[in-house]
Short mmCIF file of C-alpha atoms and ligand atoms in Angstrom, two decimals:
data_model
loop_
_atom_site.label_atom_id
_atom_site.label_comp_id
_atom_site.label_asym_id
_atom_site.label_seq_id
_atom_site.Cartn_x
_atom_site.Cartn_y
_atom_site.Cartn_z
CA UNK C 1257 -20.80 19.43 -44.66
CA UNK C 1258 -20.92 16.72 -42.06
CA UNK C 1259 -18.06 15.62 -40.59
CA UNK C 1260 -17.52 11.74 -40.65
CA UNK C 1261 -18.99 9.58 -38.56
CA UNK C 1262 -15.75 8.85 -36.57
CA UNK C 1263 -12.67 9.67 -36.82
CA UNK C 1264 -9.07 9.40 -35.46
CA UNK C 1265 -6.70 12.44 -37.28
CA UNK C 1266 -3.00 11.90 -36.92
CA UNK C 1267 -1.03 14.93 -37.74
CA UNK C 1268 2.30 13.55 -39.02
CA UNK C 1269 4.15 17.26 -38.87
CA UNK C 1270 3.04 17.28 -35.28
CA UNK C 1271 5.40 13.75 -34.45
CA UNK C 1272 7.78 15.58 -36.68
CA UNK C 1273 8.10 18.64 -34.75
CA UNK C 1274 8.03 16.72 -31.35
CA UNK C 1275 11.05 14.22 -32.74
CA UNK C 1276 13.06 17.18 -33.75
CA UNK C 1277 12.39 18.76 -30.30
CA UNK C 1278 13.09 15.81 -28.41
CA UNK C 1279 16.37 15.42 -29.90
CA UNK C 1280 17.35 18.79 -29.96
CA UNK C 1281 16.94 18.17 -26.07
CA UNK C 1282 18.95 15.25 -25.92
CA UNK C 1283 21.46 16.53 -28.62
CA UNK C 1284 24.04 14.36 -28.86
CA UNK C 1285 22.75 11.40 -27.53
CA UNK C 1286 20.93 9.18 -30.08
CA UNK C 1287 17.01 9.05 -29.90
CA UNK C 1288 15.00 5.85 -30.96
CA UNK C 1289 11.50 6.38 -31.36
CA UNK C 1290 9.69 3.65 -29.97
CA UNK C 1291 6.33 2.69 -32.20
CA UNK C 1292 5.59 -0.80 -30.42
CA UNK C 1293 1.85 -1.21 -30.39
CA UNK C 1294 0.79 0.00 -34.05
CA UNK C 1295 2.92 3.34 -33.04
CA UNK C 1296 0.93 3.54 -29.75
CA UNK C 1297 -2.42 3.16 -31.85
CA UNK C 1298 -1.52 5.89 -34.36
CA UNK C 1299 -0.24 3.41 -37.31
CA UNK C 1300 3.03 1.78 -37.18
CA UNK C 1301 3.67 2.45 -41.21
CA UNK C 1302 2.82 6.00 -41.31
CA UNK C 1303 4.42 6.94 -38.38
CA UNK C 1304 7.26 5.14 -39.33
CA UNK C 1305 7.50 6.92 -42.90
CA UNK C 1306 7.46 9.77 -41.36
CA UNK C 1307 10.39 9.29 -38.96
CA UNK C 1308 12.66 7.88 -41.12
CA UNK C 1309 12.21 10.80 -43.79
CA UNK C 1310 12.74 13.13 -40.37
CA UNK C 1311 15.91 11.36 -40.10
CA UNK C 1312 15.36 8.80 -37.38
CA UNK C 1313 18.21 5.73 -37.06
CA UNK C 1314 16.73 3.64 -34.86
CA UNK C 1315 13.49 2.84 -34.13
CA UNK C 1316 12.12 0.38 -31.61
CA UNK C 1317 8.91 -1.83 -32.59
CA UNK C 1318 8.42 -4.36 -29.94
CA UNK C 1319 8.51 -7.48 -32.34
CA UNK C 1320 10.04 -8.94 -34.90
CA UNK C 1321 6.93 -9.37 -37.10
CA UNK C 1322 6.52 -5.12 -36.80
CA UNK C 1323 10.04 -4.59 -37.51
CA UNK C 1324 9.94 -6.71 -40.79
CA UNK C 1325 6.55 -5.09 -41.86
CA UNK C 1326 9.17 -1.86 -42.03
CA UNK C 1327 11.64 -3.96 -43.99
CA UNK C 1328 8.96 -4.79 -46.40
CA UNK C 1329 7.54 -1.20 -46.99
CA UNK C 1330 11.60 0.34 -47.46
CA UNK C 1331 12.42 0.96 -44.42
CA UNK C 1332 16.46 0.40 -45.24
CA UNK C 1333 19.25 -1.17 -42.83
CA UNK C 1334 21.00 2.15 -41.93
CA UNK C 1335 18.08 2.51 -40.00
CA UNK C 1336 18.19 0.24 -37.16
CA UNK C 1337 14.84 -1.39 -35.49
CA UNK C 1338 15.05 -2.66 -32.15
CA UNK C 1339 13.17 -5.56 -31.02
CA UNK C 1340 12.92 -6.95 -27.28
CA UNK C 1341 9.58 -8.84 -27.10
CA UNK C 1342 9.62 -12.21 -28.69
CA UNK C 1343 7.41 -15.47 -29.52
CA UNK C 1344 9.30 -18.25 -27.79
CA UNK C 1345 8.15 -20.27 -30.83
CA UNK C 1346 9.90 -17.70 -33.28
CA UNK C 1347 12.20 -18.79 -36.06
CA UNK C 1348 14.59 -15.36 -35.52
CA UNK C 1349 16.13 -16.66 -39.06
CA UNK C 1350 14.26 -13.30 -41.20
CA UNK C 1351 15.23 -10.79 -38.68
CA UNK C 1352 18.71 -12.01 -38.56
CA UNK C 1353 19.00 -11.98 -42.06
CA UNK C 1354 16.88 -8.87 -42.37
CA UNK C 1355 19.16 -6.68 -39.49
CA UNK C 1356 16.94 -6.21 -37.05
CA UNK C 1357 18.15 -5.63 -33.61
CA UNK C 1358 17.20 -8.23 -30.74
CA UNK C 1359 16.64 -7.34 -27.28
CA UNK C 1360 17.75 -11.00 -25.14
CA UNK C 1361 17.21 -11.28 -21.61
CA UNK C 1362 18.27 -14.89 -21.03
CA UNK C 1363 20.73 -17.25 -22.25
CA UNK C 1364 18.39 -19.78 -23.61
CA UNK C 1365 16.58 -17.11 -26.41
CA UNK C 1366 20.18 -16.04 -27.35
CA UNK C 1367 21.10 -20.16 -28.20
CA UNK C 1368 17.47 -19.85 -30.05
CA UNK C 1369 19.03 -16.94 -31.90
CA UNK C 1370 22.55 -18.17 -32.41
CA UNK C 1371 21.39 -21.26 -34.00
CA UNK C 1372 19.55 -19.39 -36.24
CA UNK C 1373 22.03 -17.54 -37.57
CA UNK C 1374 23.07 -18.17 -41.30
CA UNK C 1375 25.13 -15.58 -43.70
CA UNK C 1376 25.56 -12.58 -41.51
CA UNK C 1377 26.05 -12.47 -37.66
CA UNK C 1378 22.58 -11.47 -35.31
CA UNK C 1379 22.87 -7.86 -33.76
CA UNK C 1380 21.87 -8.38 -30.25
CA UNK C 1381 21.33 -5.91 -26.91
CA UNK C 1382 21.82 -7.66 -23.99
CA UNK C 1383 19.10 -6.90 -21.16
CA UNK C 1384 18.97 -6.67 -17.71
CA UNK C 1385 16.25 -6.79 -15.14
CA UNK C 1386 17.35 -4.04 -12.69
CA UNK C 1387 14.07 -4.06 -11.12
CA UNK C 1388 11.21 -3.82 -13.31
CA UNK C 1389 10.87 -7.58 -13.97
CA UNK C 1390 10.15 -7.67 -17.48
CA UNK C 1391 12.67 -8.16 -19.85
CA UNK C 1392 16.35 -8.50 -18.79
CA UNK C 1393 18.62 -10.89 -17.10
CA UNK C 1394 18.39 -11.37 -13.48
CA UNK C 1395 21.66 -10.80 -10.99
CA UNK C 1396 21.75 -14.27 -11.32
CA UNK C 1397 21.13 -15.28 -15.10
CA UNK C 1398 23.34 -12.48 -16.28
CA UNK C 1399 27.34 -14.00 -16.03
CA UNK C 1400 26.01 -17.14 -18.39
CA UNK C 1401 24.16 -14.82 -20.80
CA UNK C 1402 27.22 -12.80 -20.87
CA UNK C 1403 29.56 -16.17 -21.29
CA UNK C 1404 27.54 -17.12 -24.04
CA UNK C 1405 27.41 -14.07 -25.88
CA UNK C 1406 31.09 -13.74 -25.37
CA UNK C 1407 31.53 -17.26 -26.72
CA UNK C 1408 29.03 -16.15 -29.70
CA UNK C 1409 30.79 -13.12 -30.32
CA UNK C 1410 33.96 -14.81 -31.02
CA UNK C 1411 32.39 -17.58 -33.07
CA UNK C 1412 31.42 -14.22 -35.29
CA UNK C 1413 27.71 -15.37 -35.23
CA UNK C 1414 26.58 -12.62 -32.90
CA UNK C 1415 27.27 -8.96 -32.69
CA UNK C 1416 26.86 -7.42 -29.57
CA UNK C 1417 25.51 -3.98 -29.93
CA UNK C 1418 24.23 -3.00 -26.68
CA UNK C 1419 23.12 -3.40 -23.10
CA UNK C 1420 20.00 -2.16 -22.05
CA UNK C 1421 17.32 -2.19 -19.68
CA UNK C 1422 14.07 -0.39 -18.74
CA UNK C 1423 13.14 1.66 -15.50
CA UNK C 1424 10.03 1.17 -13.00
CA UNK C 1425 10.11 5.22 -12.68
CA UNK C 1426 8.62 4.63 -9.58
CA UNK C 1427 10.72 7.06 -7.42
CA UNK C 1428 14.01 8.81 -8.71
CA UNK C 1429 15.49 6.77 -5.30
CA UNK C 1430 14.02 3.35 -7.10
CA UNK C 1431 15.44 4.35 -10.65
CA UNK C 1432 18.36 5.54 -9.31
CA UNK C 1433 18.95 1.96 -7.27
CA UNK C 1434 18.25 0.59 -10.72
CA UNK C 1435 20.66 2.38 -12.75
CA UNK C 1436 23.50 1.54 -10.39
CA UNK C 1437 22.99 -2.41 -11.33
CA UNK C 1438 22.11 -1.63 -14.42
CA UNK C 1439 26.28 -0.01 -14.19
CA UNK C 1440 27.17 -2.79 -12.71
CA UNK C 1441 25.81 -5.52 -14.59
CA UNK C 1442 27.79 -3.83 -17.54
CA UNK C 1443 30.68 -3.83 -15.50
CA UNK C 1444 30.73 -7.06 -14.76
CA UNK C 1445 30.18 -7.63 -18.75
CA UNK C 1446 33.48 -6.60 -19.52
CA UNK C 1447 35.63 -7.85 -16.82
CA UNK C 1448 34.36 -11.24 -18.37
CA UNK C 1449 35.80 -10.34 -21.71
CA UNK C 1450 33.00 -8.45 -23.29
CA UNK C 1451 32.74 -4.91 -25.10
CA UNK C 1452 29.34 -3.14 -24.72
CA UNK C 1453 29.32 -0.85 -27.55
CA UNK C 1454 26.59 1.33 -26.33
CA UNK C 1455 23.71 1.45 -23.47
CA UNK C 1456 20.75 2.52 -23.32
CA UNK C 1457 18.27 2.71 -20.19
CA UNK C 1458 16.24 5.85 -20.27
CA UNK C 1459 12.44 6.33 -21.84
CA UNK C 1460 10.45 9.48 -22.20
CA UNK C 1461 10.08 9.87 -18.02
CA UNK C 1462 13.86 9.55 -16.99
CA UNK C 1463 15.29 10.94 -20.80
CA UNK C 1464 13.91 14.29 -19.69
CA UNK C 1465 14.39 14.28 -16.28
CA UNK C 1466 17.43 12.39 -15.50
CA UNK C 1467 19.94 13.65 -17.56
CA UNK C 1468 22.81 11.10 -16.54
CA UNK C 1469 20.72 8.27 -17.31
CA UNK C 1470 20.51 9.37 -21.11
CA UNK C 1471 23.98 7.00 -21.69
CA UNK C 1472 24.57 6.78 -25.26
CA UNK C 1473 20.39 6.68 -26.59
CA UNK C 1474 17.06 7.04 -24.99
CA UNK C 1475 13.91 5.33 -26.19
CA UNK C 1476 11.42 7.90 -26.67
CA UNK C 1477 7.45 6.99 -27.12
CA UNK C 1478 5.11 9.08 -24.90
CA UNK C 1479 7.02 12.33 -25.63
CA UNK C 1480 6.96 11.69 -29.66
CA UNK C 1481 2.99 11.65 -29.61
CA UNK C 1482 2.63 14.18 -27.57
CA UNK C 1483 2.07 12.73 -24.36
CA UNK C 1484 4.53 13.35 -21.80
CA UNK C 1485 4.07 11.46 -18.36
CA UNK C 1486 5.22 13.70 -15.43
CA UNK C 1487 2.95 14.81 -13.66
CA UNK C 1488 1.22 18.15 -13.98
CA UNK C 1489 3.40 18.45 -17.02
CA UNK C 1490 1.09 19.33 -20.06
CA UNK C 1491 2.44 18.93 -23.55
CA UNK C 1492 2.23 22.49 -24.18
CA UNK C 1493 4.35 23.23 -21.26
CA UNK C 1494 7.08 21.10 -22.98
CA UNK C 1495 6.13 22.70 -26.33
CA UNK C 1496 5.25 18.88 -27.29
CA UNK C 1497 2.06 18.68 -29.79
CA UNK C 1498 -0.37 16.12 -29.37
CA UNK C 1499 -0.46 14.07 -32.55
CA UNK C 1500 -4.04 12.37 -32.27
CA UNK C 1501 -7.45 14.16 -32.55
CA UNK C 1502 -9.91 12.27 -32.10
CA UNK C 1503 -13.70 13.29 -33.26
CA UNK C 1504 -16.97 11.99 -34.23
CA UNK C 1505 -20.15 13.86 -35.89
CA UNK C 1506 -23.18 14.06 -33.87
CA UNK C 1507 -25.69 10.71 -35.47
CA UNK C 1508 -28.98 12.33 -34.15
CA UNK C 1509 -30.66 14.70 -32.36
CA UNK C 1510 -33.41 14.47 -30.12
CA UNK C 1511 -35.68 16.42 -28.13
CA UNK C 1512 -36.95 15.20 -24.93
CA UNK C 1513 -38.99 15.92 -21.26
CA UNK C 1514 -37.58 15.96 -18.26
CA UNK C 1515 -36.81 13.44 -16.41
CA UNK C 1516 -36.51 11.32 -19.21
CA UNK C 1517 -34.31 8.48 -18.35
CA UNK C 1518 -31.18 8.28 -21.23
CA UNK C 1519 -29.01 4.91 -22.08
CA UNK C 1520 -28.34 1.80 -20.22
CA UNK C 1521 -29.97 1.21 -16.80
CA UNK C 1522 -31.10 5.30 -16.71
CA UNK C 1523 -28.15 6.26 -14.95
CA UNK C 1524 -28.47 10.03 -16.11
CA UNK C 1525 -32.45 11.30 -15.93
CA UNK C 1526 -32.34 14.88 -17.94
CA UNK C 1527 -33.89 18.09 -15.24
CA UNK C 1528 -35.40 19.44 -18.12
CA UNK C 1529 -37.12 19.46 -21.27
CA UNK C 1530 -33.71 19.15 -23.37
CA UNK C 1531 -32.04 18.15 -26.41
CA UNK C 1532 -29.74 14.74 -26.59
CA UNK C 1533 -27.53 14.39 -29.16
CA UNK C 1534 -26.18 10.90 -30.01
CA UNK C 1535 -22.33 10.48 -30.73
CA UNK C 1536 -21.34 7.31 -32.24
CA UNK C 1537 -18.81 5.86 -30.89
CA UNK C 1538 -18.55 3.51 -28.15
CA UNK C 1539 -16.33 1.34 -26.04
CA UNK C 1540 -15.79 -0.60 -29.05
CA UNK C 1541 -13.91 2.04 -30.48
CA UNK C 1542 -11.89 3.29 -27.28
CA UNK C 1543 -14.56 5.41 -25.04
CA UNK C 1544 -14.07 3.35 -21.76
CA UNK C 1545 -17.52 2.83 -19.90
CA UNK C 1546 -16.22 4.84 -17.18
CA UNK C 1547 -16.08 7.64 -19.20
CA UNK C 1548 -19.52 8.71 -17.88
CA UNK C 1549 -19.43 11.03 -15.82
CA UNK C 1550 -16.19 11.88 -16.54
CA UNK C 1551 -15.29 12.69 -20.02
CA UNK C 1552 -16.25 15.77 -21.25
CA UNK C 1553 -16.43 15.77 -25.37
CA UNK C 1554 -16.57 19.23 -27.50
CA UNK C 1555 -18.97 20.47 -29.70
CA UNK C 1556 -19.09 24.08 -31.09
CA UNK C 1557 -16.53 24.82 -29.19
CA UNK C 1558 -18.75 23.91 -25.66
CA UNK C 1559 -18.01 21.08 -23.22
CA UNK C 1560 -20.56 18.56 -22.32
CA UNK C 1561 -20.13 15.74 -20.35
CA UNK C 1562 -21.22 12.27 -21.59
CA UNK C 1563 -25.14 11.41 -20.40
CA UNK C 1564 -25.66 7.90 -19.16
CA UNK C 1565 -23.85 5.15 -19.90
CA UNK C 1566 -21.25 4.77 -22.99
CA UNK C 1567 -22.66 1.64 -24.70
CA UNK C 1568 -20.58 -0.19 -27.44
CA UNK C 1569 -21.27 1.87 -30.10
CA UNK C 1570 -22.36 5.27 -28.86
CA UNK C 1571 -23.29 7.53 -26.03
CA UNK C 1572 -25.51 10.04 -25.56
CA UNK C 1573 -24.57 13.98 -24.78
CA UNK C 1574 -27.39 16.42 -22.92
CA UNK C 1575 -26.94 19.86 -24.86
CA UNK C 1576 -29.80 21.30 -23.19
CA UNK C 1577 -31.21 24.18 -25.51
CA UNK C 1578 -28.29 24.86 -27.66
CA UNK C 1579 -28.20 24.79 -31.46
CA UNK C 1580 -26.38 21.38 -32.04
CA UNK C 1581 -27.26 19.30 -35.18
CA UNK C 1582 -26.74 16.12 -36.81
CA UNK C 1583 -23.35 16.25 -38.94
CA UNK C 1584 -21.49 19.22 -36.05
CA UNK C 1585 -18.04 17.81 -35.03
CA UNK C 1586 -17.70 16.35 -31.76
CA UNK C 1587 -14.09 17.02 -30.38
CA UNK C 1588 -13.22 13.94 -27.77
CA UNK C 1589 -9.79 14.80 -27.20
CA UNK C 1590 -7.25 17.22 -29.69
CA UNK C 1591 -4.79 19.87 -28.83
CA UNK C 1592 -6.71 21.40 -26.33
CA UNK C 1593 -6.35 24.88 -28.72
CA UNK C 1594 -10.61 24.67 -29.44
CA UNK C 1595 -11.46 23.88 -25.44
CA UNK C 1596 -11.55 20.30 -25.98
CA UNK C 1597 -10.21 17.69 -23.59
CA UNK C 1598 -6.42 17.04 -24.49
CA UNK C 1599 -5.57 13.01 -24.62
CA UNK C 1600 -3.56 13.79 -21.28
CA UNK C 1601 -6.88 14.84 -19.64
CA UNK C 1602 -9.22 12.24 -21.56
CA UNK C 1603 -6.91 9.82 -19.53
CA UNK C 1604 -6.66 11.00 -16.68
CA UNK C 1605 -10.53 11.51 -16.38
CA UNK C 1606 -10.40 7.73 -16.65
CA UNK C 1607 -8.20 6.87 -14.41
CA UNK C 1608 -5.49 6.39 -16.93
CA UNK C 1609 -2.65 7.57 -19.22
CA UNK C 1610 -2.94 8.91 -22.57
CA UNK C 1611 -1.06 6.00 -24.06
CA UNK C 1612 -3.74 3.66 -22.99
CA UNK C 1613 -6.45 5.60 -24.71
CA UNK C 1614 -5.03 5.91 -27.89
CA UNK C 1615 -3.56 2.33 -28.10
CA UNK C 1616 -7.32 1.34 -27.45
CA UNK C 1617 -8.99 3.49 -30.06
CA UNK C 1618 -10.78 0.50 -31.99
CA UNK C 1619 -9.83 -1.02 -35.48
CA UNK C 1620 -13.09 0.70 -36.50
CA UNK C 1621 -12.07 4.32 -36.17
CA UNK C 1622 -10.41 5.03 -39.12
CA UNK C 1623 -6.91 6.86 -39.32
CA UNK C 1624 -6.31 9.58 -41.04
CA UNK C 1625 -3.04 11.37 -41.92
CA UNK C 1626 -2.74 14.85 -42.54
CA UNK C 1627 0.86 16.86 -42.41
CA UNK C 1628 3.34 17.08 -44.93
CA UNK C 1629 4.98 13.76 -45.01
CA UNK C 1630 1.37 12.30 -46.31
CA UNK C 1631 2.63 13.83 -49.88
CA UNK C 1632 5.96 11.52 -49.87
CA UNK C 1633 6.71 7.85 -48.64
CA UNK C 1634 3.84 8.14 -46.36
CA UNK C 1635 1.63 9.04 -49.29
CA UNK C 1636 2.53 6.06 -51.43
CA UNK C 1637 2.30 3.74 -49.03
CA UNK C 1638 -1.32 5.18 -48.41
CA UNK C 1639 -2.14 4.73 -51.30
CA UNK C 1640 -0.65 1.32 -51.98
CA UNK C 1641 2.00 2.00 -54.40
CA UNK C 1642 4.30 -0.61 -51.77
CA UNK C 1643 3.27 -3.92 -53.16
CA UNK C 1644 3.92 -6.24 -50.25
CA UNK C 1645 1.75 -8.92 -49.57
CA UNK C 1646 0.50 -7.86 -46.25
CA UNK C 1647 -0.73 -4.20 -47.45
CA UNK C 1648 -3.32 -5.10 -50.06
CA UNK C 1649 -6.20 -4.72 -47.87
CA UNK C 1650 -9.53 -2.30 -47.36
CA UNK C 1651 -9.73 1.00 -46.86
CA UNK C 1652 -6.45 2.91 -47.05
CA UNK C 1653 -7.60 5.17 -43.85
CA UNK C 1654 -7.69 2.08 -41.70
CA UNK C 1655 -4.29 0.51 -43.02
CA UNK C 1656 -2.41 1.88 -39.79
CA UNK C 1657 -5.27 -0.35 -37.60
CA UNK C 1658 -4.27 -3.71 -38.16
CA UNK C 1659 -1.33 -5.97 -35.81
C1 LIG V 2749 7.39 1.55 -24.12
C2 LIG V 2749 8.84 1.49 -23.94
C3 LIG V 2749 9.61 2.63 -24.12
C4 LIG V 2749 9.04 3.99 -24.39
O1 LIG V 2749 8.37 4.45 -23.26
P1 LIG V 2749 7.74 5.91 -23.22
O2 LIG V 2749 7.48 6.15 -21.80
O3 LIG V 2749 6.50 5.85 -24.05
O4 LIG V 2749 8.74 6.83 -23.82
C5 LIG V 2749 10.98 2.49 -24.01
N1 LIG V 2749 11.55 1.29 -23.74
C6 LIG V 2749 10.83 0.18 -23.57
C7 LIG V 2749 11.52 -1.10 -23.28
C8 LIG V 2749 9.45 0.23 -23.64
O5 LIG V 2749 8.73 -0.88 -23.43
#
């Protein structure tokens, strides 16, 4: 049977079993699982699902708009979904109303969310800029965001739930340096007559490696999917299973003389009579250019590297006189267990990190879930049994694509 044409697998028992290691790890500080970015390109809904039945409380999505497409599929209030990117234009009345958490960094967004305020007061973690300069408050801007919020506060329109702030992990010196403002900052917070409830600093880097920076939660992406960033550190040495596979089926075969000249602007000429096998996807669907050269994909269980350049919708592999045929699976990154690339070493190969590559696998590549958790919430919403008005559309595979 031929495999289809492309093809990006998600195994959902795989995040589970990473989130229950993870917080096993950090046992008993609280883990959010961050999903910003469509759940790092795996599918913000599914992934989601799948958390939440794992037990997850919080969960942090980037934006308001993801946080109430969680609202609208049952995604309850006892689980809390942090937001810390916003529109400058947006109307924070639905998430207020709806409980979802807002990251502010300056005073004028928290006025923009105080006056929105209506029935029930706006949950709100404070940021501060202790060097990555991002998010957060500045040295400077922080005493009026913390007047205001303390003003806020006792006005009962805001809750303050949290400080927070986000490391540069650029040196354990650097994060260090920025974990001692980040102290201070909170400090200062409550000699000026406000209560910080809870703090959170750490992400998947510095929540495994810096123990004292864990504080009361750590906001865990990379590790969830199976990609943890130290370096040299594979997944399997952490016991962390990667949670994409992506494949593709071999579109064509073709038999060829040497020094034939193969894809854009012959930048691979074969050195013998050989066999090229076409593999269709492209940089359209998350195979950077530069993957020439570079990228070794699987087939059969054998590596070949890519053969000229990666055009939009395909490249080309040279599989010289073995026995590969239209319809075998082609393996561009998975676990590693079948001698393919893992995403950790598909990155890397490109001169980037595995959360890069799967963020940028293309709308095109359809999603598919396999695990456990596909037969429960996961599976309804699949299949559509959440009527909401942004899930009635296409192919149920490719739901997880969109935003
Ligand atoms: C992306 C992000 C995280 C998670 O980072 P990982 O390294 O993937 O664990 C945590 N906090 C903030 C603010 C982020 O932007």
């Amino acid at each position: 049977m031929n495999a289809p044409l492309r093809r990006a697998r998600i195994d959902l028992d795989a995040y589970r079993s990473n989130l229950d290691l993870v917080r096993e790890w950090m046992d008993p500080v609280e883990v959010m699982a961050i999903m910003k970015a469509d759940a790092y390109g795996h599918g913000l809904e599914p992934i989601a699902l799948a958390a939440v039945d794992a037990g997850v409380r919080w969960i942090g999505v980037l934006t308001v708009p993801a946080a109430l497409r969680l609202r609208a599929i049952g995604v309850g209030e006892d689980v809390r979904l942090f937001t810390w990117q916003h529109d400058p234009a947006l109307d924070f009345r639905d998430a207020i109303d709806s409980a979802v958490d807002l990251g502010v960094s300056n005073a004028a967004e928290l006025q923009r969310v105080v006056d929105a305020v209506d029935q029930r007061p706006a949950r709100v973690h404070l940021g501060v800029d202790t060097g990555l300069h991002r998010d957060g408050a500045t040295a400077e801007t922080w005493p009026d965001l913390v007047a205001l919020a303390v003003d806020a506060q006792r006005a009962g329109r805001i809750e303050v739930v949290a400080a927070y702030t986000h490391l540069a992990e650029s040196s354990d010196d650097d994060d260090s340096a920025a974990v001692a403002l980040f102290d201070a900052a909170v400090e200062q917070a409550e000699d000026l007559g406000l209560d910080i409830p809870m703090e959170h600093v750490a992400a998947s880097l510095a929540g495994l490696e810096r123990k004292e920076f864990r504080k009361d939660m750590v906001r865990m992406g990379a590790n969830l999917f199976g990609m943890p960033g130290a370096d040299g550190v594979s997944a399997a040495d952490l016991g962390l299973e990667p949670v994409m596979t992506l494949t593709a089926s071999v579109a064509k075969t073709k038999r060829v003389p040497v020094d034939t000249g193969v894809s854009y602007d012959y930048t691979y000429r074969t050195t013998s009579e050989t066999t090229l096998a076409l593999v269709p996807v492209g940089y359209a669907d998350g195979v950077p250019r530069r993957a020439q050269g570079r990228v070794e994909v699987s087939i059969g269980g054998r590596r070949y590297p890519i053969a000229g350049r990666v055009a939009m919708d395909q490249f080309l592999v040279d599989v010289g006189d073995d026995d590969v045929r239209v319809g075998d699976l082609v393996v561009l990154f998975g676990t590693g267990e079948h001698g393919e690339m893992t995403v950790l070493e598909f990155g890397a190969a490109v001169d980037s990190i595995g959360e890069e590559v799967t963020c940028r696998i293309g709308a095109r590549v359809p999603r598919e879930y396999v695990g456990h958790e596909v037969e429960g919430r996961v599976g309804s919403w699949l299949r559509g049994d959440h009527h909401h008005r942004d899930h009635h559309r296409g192919d149920h595979q490719a739901r997880g694509t969109h935003a």
